[in-house]
mmCIF file of C-alpha atoms in Angstrom:
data_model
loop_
_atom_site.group_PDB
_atom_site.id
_atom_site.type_symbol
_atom_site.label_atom_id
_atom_site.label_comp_id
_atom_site.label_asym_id
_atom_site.label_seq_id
_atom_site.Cartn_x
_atom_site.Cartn_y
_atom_site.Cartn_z
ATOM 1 C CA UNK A 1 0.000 0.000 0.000
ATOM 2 C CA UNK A 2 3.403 1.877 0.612
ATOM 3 C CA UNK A 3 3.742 1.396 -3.085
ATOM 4 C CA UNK A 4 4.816 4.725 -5.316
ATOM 5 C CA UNK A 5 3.364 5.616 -8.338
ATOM 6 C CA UNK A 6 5.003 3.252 -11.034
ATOM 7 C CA UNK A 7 8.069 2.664 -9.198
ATOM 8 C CA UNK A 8 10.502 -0.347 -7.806
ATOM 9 C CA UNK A 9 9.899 -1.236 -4.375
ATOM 10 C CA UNK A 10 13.695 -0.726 -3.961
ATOM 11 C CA UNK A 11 13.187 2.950 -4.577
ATOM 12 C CA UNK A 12 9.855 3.251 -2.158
ATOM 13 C CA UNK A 13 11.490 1.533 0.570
ATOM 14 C CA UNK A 14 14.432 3.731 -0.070
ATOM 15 C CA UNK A 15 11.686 7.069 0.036
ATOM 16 C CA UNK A 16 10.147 5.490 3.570
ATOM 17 C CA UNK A 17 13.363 4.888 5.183
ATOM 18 C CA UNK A 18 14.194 8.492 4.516
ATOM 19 C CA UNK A 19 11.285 9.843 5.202
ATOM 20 C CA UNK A 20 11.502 8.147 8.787
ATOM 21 C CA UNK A 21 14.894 9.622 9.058
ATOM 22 C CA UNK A 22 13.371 13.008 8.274
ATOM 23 C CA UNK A 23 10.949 13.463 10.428
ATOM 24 C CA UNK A 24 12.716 12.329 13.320
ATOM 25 C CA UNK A 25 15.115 14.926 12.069
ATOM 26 C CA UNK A 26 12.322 17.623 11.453
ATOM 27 C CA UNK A 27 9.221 16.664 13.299
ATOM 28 C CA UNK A 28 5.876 16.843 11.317
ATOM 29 C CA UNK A 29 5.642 20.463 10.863
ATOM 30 C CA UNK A 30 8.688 21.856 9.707
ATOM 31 C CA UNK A 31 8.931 18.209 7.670
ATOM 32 C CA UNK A 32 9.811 19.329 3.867
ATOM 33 C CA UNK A 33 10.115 17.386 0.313
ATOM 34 C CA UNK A 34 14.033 19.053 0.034
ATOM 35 C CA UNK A 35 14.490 17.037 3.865
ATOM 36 C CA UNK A 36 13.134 14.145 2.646
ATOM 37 C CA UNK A 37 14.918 14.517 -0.590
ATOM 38 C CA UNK A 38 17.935 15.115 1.100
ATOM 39 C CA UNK A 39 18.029 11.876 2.976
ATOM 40 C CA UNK A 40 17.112 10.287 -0.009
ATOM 41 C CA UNK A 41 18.677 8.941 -3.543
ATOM 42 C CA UNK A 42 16.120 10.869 -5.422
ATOM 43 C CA UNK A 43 15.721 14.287 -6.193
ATOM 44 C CA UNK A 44 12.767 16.406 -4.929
ATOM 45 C CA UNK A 45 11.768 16.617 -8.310
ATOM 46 C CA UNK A 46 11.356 12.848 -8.496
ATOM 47 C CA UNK A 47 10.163 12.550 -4.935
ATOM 48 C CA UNK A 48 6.944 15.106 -6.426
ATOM 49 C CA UNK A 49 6.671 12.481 -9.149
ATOM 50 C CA UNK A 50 6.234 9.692 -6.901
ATOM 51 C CA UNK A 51 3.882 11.889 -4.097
ATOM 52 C CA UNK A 52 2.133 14.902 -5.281
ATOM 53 C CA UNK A 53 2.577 16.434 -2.154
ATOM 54 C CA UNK A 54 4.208 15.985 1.698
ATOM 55 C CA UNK A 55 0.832 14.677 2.794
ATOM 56 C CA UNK A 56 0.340 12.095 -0.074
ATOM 57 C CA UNK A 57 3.903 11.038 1.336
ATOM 58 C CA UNK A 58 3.517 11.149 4.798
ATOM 59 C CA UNK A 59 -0.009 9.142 3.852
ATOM 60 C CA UNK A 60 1.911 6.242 2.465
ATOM 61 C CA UNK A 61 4.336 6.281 5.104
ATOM 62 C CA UNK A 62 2.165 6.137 7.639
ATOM 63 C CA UNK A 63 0.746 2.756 5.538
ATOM 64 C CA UNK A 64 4.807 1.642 5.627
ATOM 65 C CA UNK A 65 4.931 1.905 9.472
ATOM 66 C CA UNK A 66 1.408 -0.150 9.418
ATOM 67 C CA UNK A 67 2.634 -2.742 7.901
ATOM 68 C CA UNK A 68 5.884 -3.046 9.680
ATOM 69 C CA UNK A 69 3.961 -2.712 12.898
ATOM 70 C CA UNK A 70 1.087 -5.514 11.599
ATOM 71 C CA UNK A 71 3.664 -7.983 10.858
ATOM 72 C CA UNK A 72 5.252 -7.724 14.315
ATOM 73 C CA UNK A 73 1.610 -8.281 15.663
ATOM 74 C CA UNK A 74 0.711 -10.906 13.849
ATOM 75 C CA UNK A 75 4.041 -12.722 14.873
ATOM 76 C CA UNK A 76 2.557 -12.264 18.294
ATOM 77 C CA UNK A 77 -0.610 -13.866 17.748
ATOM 78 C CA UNK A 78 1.093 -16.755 16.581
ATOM 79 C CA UNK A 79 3.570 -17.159 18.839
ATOM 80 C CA UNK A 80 0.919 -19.686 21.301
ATOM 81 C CA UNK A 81 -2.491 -21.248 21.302
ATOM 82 C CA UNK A 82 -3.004 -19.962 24.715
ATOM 83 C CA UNK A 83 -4.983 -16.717 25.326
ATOM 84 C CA UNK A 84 -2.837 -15.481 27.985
ATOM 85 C CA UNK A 85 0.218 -15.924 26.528
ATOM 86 C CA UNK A 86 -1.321 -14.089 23.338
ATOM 87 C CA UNK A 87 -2.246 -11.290 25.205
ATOM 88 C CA UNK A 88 1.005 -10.695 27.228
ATOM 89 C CA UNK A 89 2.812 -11.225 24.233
ATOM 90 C CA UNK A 90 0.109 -8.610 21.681
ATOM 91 C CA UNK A 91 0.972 -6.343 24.792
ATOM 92 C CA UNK A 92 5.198 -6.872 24.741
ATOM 93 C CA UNK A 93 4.425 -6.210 21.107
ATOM 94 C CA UNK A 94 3.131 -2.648 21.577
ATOM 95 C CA UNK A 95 4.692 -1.333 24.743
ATOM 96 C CA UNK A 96 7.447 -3.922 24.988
ATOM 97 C CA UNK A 97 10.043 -2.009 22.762
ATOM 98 C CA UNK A 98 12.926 0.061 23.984
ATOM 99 C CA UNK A 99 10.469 2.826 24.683
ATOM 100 C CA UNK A 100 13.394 5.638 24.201
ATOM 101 C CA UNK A 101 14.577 4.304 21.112
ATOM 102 C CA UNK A 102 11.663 5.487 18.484
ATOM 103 C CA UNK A 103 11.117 8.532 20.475
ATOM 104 C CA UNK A 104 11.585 11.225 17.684
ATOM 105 C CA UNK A 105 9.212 8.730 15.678
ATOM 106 C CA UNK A 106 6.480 9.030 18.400
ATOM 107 C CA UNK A 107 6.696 12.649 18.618
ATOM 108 C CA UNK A 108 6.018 12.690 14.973
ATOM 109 C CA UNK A 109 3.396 11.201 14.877
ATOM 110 C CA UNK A 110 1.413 12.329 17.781
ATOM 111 C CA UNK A 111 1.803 15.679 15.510
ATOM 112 C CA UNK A 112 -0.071 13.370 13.011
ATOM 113 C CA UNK A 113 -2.698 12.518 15.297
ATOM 114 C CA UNK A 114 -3.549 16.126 16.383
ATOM 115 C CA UNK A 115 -3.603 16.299 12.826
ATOM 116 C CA UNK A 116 -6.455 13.372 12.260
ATOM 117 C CA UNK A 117 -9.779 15.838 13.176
ATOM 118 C CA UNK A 118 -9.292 17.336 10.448
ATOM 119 C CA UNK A 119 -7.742 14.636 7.721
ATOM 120 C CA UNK A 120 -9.664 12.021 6.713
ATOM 121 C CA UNK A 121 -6.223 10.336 5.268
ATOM 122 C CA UNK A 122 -4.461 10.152 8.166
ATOM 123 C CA UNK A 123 -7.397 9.497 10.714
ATOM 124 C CA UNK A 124 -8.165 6.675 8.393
ATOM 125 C CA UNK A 125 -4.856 5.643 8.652
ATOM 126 C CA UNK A 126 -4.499 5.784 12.861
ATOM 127 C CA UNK A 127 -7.635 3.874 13.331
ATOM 128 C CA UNK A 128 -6.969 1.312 10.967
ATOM 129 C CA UNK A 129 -3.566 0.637 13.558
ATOM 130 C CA UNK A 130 -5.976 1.150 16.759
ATOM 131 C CA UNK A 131 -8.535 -0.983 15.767
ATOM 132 C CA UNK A 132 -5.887 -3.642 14.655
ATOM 133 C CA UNK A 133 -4.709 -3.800 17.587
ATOM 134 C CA UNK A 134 -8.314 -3.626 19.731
ATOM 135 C CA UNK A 135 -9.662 -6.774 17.722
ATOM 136 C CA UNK A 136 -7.215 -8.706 18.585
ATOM 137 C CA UNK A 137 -7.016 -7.424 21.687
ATOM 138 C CA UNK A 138 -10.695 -8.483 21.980
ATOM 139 C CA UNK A 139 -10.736 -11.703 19.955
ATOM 140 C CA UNK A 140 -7.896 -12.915 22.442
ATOM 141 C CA UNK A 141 -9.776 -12.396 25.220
ATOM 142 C CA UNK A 142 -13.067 -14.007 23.874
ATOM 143 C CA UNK A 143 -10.979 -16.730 22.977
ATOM 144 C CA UNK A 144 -9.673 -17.114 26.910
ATOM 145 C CA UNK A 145 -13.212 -16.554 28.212
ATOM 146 C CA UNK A 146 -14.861 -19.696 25.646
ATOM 147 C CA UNK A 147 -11.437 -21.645 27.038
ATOM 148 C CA UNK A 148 -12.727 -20.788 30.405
ATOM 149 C CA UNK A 149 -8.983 -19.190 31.633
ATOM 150 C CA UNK A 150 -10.641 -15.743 31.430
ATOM 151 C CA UNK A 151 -13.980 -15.032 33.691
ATOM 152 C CA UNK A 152 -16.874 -13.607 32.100
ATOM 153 C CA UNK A 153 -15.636 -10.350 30.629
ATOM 154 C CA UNK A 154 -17.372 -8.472 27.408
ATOM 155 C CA UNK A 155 -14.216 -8.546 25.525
ATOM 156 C CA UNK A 156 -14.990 -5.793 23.418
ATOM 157 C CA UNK A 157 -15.286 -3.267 27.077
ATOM 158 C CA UNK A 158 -12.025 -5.230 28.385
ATOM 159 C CA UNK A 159 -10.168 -4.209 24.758
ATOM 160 C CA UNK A 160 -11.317 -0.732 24.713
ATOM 161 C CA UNK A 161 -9.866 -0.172 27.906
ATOM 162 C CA UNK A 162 -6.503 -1.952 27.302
ATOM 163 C CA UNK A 163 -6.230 0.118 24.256
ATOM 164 C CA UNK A 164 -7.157 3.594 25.825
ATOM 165 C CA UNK A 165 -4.545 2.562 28.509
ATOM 166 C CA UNK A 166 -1.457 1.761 25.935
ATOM 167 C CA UNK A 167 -2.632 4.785 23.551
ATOM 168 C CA UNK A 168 -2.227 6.941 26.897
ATOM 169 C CA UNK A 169 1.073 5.734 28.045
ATOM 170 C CA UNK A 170 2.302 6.254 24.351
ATOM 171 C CA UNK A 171 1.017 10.253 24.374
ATOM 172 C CA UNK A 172 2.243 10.290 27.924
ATOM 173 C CA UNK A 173 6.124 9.433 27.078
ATOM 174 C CA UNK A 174 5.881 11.385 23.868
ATOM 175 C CA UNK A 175 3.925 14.677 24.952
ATOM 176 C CA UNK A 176 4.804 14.951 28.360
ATOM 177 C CA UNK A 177 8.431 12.814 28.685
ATOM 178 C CA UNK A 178 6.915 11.026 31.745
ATOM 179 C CA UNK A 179 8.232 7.467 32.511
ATOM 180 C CA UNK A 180 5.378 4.730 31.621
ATOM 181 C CA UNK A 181 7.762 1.473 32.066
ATOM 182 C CA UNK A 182 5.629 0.646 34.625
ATOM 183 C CA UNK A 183 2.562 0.535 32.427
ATOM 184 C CA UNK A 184 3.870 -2.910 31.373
ATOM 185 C CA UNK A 185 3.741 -4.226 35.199
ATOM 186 C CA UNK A 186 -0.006 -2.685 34.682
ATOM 187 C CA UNK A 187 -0.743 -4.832 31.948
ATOM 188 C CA UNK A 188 0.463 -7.923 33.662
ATOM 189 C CA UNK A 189 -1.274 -7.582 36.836
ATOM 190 C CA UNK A 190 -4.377 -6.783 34.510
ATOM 191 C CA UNK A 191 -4.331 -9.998 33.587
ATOM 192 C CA UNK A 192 -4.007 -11.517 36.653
ATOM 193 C CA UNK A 193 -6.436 -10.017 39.095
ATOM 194 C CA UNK A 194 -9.264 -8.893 36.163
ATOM 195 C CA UNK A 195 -9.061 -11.569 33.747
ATOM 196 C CA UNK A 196 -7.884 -14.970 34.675
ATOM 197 C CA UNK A 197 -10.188 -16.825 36.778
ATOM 198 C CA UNK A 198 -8.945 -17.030 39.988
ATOM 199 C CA UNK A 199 -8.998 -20.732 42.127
ATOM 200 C CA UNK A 200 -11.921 -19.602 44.336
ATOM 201 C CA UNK A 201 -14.333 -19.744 40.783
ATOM 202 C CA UNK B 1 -2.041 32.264 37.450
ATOM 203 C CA UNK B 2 -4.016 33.136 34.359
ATOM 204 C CA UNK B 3 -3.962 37.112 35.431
ATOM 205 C CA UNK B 4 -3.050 39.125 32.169
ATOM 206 C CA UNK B 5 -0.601 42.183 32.856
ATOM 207 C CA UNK B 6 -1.971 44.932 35.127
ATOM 208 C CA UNK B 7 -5.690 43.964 33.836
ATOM 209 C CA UNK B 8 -8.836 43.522 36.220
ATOM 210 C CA UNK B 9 -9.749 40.150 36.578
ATOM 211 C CA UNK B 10 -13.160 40.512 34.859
ATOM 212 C CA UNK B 11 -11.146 41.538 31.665
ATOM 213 C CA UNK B 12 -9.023 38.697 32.291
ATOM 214 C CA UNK B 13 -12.213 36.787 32.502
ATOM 215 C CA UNK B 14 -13.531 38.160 29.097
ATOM 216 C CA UNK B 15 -10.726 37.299 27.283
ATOM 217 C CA UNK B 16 -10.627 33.632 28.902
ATOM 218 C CA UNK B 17 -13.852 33.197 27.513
ATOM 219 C CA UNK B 18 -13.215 35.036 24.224
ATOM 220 C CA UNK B 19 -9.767 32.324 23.711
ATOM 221 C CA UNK B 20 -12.054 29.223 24.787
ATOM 222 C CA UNK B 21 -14.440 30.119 21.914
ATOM 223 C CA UNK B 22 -11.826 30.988 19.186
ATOM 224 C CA UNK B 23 -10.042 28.073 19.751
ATOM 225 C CA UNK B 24 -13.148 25.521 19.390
ATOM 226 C CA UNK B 25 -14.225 27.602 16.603
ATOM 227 C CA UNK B 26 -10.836 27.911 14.988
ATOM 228 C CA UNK B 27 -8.748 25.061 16.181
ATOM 229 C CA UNK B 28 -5.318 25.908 17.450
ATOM 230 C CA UNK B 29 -2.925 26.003 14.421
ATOM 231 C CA UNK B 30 -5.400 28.756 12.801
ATOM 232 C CA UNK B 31 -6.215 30.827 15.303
ATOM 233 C CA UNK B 32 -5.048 34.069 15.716
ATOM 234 C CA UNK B 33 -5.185 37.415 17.872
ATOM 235 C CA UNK B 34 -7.681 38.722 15.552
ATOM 236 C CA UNK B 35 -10.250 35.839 16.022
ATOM 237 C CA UNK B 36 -9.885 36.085 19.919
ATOM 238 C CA UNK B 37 -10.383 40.001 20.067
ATOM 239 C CA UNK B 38 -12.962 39.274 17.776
ATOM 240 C CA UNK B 39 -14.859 37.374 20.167
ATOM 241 C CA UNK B 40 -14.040 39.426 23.179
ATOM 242 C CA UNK B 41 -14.756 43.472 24.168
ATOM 243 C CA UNK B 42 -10.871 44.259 23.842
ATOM 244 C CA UNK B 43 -9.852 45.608 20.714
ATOM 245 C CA UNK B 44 -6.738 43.165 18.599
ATOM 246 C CA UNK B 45 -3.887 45.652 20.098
ATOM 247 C CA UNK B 46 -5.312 46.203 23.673
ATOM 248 C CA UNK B 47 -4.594 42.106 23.483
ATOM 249 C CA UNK B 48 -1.327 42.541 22.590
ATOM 250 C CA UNK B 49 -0.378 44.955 25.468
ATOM 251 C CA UNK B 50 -1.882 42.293 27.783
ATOM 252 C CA UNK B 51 -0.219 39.188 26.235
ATOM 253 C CA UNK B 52 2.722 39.064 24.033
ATOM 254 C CA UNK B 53 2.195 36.783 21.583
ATOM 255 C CA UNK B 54 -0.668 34.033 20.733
ATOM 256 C CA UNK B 55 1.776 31.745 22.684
ATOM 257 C CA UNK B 56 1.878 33.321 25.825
ATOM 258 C CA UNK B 57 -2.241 33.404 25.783
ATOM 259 C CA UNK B 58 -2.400 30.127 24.965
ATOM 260 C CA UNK B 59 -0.021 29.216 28.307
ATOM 261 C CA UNK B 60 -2.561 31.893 30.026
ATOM 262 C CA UNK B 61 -5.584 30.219 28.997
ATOM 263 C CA UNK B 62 -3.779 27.018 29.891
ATOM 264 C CA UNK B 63 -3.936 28.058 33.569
ATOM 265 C CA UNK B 64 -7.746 29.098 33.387
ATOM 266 C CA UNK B 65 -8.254 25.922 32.465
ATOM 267 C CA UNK B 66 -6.184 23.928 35.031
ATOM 268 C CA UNK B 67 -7.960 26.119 37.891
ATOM 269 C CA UNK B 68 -11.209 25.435 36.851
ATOM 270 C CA UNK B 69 -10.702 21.446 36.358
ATOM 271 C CA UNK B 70 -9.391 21.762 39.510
ATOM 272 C CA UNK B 71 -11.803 23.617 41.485
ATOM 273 C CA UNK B 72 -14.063 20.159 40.108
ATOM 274 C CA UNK B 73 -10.965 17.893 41.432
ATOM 275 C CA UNK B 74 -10.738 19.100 44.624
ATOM 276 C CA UNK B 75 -14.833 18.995 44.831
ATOM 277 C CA UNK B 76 -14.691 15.332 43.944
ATOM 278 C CA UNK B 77 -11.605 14.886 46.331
ATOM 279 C CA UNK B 78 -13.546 16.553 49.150
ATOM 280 C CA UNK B 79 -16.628 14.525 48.605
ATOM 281 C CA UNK B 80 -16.681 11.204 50.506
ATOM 282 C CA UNK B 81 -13.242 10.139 53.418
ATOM 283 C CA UNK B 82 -13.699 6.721 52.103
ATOM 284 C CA UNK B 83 -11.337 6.015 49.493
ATOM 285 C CA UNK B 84 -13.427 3.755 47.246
ATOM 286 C CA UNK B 85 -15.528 6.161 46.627
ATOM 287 C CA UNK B 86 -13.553 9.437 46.505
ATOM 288 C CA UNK B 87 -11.681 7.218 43.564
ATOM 289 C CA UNK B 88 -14.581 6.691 41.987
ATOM 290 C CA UNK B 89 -15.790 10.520 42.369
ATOM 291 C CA UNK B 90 -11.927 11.337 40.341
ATOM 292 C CA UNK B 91 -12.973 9.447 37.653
ATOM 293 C CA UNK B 92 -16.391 10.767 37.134
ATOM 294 C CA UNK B 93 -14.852 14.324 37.496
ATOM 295 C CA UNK B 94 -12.284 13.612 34.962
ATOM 296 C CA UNK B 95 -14.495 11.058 32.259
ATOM 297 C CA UNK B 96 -17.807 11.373 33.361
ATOM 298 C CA UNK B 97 -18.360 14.776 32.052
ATOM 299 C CA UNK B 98 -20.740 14.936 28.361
ATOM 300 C CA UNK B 99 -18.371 13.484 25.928
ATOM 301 C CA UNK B 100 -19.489 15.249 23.084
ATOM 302 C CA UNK B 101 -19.789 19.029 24.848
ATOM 303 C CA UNK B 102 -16.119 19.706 25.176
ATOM 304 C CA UNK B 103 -15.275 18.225 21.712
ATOM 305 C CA UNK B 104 -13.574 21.189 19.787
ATOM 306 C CA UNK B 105 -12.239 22.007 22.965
ATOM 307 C CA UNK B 106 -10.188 18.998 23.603
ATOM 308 C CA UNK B 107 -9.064 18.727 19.653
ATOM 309 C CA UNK B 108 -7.372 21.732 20.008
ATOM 310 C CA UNK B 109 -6.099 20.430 23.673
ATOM 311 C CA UNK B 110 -4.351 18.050 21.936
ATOM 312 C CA UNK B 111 -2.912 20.231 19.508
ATOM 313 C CA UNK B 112 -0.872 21.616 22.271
ATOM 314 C CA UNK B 113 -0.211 18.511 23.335
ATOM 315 C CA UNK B 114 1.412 17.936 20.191
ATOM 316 C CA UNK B 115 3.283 20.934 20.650
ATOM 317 C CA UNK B 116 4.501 20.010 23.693
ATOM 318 C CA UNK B 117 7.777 18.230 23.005
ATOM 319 C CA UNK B 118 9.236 21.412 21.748
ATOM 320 C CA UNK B 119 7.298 23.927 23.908
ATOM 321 C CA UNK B 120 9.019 24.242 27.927
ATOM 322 C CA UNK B 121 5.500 26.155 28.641
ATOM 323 C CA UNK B 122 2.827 24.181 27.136
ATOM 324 C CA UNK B 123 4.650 20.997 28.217
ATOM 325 C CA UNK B 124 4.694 22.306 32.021
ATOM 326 C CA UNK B 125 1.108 23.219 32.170
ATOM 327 C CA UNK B 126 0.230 19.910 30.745
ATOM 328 C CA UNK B 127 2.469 18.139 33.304
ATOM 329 C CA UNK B 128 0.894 19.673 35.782
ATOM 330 C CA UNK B 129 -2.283 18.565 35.005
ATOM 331 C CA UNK B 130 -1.523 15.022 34.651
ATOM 332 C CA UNK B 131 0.886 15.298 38.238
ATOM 333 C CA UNK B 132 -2.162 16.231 39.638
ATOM 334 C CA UNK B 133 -4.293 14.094 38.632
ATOM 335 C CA UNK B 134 -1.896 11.049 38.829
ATOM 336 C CA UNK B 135 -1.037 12.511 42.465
ATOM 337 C CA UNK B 136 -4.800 12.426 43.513
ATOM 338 C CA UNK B 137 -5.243 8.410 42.675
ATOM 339 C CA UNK B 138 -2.145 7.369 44.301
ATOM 340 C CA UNK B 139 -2.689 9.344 47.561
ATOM 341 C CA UNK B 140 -6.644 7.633 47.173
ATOM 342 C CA UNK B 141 -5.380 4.113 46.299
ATOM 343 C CA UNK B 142 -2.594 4.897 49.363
ATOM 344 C CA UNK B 143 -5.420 5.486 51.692
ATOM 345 C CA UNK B 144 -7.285 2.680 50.602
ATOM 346 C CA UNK B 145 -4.579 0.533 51.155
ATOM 347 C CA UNK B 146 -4.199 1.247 54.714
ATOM 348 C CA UNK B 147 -7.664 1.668 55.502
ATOM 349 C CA UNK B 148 -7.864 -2.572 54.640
ATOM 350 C CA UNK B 149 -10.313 -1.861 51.790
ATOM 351 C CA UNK B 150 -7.684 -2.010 49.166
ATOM 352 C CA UNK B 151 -5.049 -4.792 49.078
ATOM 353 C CA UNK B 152 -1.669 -4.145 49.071
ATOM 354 C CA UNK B 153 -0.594 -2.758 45.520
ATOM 355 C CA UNK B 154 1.438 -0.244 44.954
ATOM 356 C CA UNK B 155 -0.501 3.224 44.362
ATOM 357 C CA UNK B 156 2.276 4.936 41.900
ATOM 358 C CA UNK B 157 1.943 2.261 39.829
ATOM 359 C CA UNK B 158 -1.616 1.814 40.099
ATOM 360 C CA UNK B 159 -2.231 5.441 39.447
ATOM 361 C CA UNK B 160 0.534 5.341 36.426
ATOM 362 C CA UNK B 161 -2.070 2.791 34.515
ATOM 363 C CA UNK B 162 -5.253 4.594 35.021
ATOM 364 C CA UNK B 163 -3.878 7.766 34.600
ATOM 365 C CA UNK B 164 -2.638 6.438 31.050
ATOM 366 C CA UNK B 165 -6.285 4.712 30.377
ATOM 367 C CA UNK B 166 -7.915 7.894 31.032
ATOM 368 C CA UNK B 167 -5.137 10.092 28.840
ATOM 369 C CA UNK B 168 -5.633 7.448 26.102
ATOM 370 C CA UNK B 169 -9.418 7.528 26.627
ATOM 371 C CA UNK B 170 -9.466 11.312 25.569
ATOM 372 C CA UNK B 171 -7.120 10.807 22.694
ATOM 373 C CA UNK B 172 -8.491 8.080 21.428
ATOM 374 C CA UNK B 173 -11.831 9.788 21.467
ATOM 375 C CA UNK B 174 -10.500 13.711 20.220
ATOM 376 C CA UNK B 175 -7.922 12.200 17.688
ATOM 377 C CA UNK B 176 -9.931 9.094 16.124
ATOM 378 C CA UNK B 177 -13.253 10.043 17.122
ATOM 379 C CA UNK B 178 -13.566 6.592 18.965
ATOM 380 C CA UNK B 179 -16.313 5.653 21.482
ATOM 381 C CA UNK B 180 -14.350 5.870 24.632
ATOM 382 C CA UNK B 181 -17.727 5.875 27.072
ATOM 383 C CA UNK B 182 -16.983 2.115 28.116
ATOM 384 C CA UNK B 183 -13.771 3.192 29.580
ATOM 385 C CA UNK B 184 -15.723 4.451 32.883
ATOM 386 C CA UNK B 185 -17.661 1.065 32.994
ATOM 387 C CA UNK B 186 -13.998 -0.434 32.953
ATOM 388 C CA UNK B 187 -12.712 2.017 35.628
ATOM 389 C CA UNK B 188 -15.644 0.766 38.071
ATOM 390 C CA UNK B 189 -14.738 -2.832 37.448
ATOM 391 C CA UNK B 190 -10.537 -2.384 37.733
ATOM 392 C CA UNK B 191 -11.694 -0.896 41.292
ATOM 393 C CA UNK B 192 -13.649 -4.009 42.289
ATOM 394 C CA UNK B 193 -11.525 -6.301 40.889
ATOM 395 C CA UNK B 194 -7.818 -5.237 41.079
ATOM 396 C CA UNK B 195 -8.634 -2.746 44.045
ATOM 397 C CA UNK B 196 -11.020 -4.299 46.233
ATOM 398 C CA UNK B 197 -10.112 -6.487 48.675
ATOM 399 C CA UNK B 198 -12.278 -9.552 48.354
ATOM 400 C CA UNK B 199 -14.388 -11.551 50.675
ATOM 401 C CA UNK B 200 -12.095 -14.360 50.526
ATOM 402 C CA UNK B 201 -9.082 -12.383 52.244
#
């Protein structure tokens, strides 16, 4: 989906990794076709061919990190058959990640979501990630409450949560440079005390 | 805190109001000193001798709005001594307001938020905010906990996790225009099933 118009995938992957160096360079708003150019083996005159404009670019870049991100997800779901394994591991998946390592990236694109109200592109593009990762957030946990390891949850309430509380610690570190390490301890003890079905059921 | 230079505090007040409707109406990124005079009984320069720049009246209005939401914080706080239920009164005062009334408001919140990274102010003001929210739950869970109605967690971490649910809630809801209502749902049951000491201990 990444793909530019009539081009190798050599050169598009060569566009998105300099676009990702870019605007951790730049940030979103000062974020220019020159920038990306320059980090780049095409010109800015061929990086217009290929995009018609920063936010065409940014667009398909934000579909590059999707798939980067979906592939790592779905590596999680298939790492067990058990639904609380699946779940710790979707959740290592997300937050698990050296959480100071992408942090110009983050920044970025938290620019891109207070961008979203008002483009249909990229909101598009930031649920489609959210609600990736809610389904199977949900279909995990209906999974573990049919196995009978989870109690009687409404997954869908459970996932919504669990995916307000990882969107939050994400705008957290990136807005407001707090630590959320301990988010992950969160997560664990989640599971623990509000889904699994304790020995007293 | 929100006092504009050598001004009465009903001006103050008028232009308070005047910002909060030019932002929802304008958004942050497009609003200027025009729009807010424009809504207020101060003419565009009079503005400029009380504020600098669009900046510093955006870190003004900033503090109007942390000393209202925290006029309601303290209410909540001062509303039960039991700890289960002063928790529950932070919540409502923090999600249980109309979802949909404060809408254009929070859009442009996050806009700053967005900003914040590379702004000392707006990141400060913001802080503060979450500190003192995030303070509020962890001195409440810390009460709880030696009162014998919560077990023994620990509240910092505790209060990290909902503190990111609720952040994430708004995000979710300003950014992707999610349904985020079930998060208070999932707020009651984390406090009766992480919180909440059970009969059987």
């Amino acid at each position: 989906m990444s793909e530019a118009r009539g081009e190798s995938s050599d050169t598009t992957r060569d566009i998105m990794c300099a676009t990702h160096r870019a605007v951790c360079e730049h940030g979103y708003a000062d974020l220019t076709m020159q920038a990306i150019a320059d980090e780049s083996s095409v010109s800015k005159s061929a990086l217009h061919y290929h995009y018609d404009s920063k936010h065409d670019l940014l667009a398909a870049f934000l579909d590059h990190l999707y798939e980067q991100w979906e592939a790592d997800l779905a590596a999680a779901e298939a790492e067990s058959d058990d639904p609380e394994a699946r779940l710790r591991a979707l959740f290592d998946a997300t937050l698990g990640v050296d959480p100071d390592a992408d942090e110009d990236l983050q920044t970025a694109i938290l620019e891109i979501k207070a961008q979203a109200p008002y483009d249909d592109a990229y909101r598009e593009r930031l649920r489609r990630v959210d609600e990736r990762f809610h389904d199977a957030v949900r279909d995990t946990i209906a999974d573990g409450v049919d196995a009978g390891v989870f109690r009687d949850v409404d997954p869908a309430v459970e996932a919504t949560f669990l995916t307000s509380a990882i969107s939050g610690a994400h705008t957290r570190k990136a807005a407001l440079d707090l630590d959320v390490e301990s988010v992950a301890d969160s997560l664990d003890a989640y599971v623990d005390d509000r889904l699994r079905r304790g020995e007293r059921e």
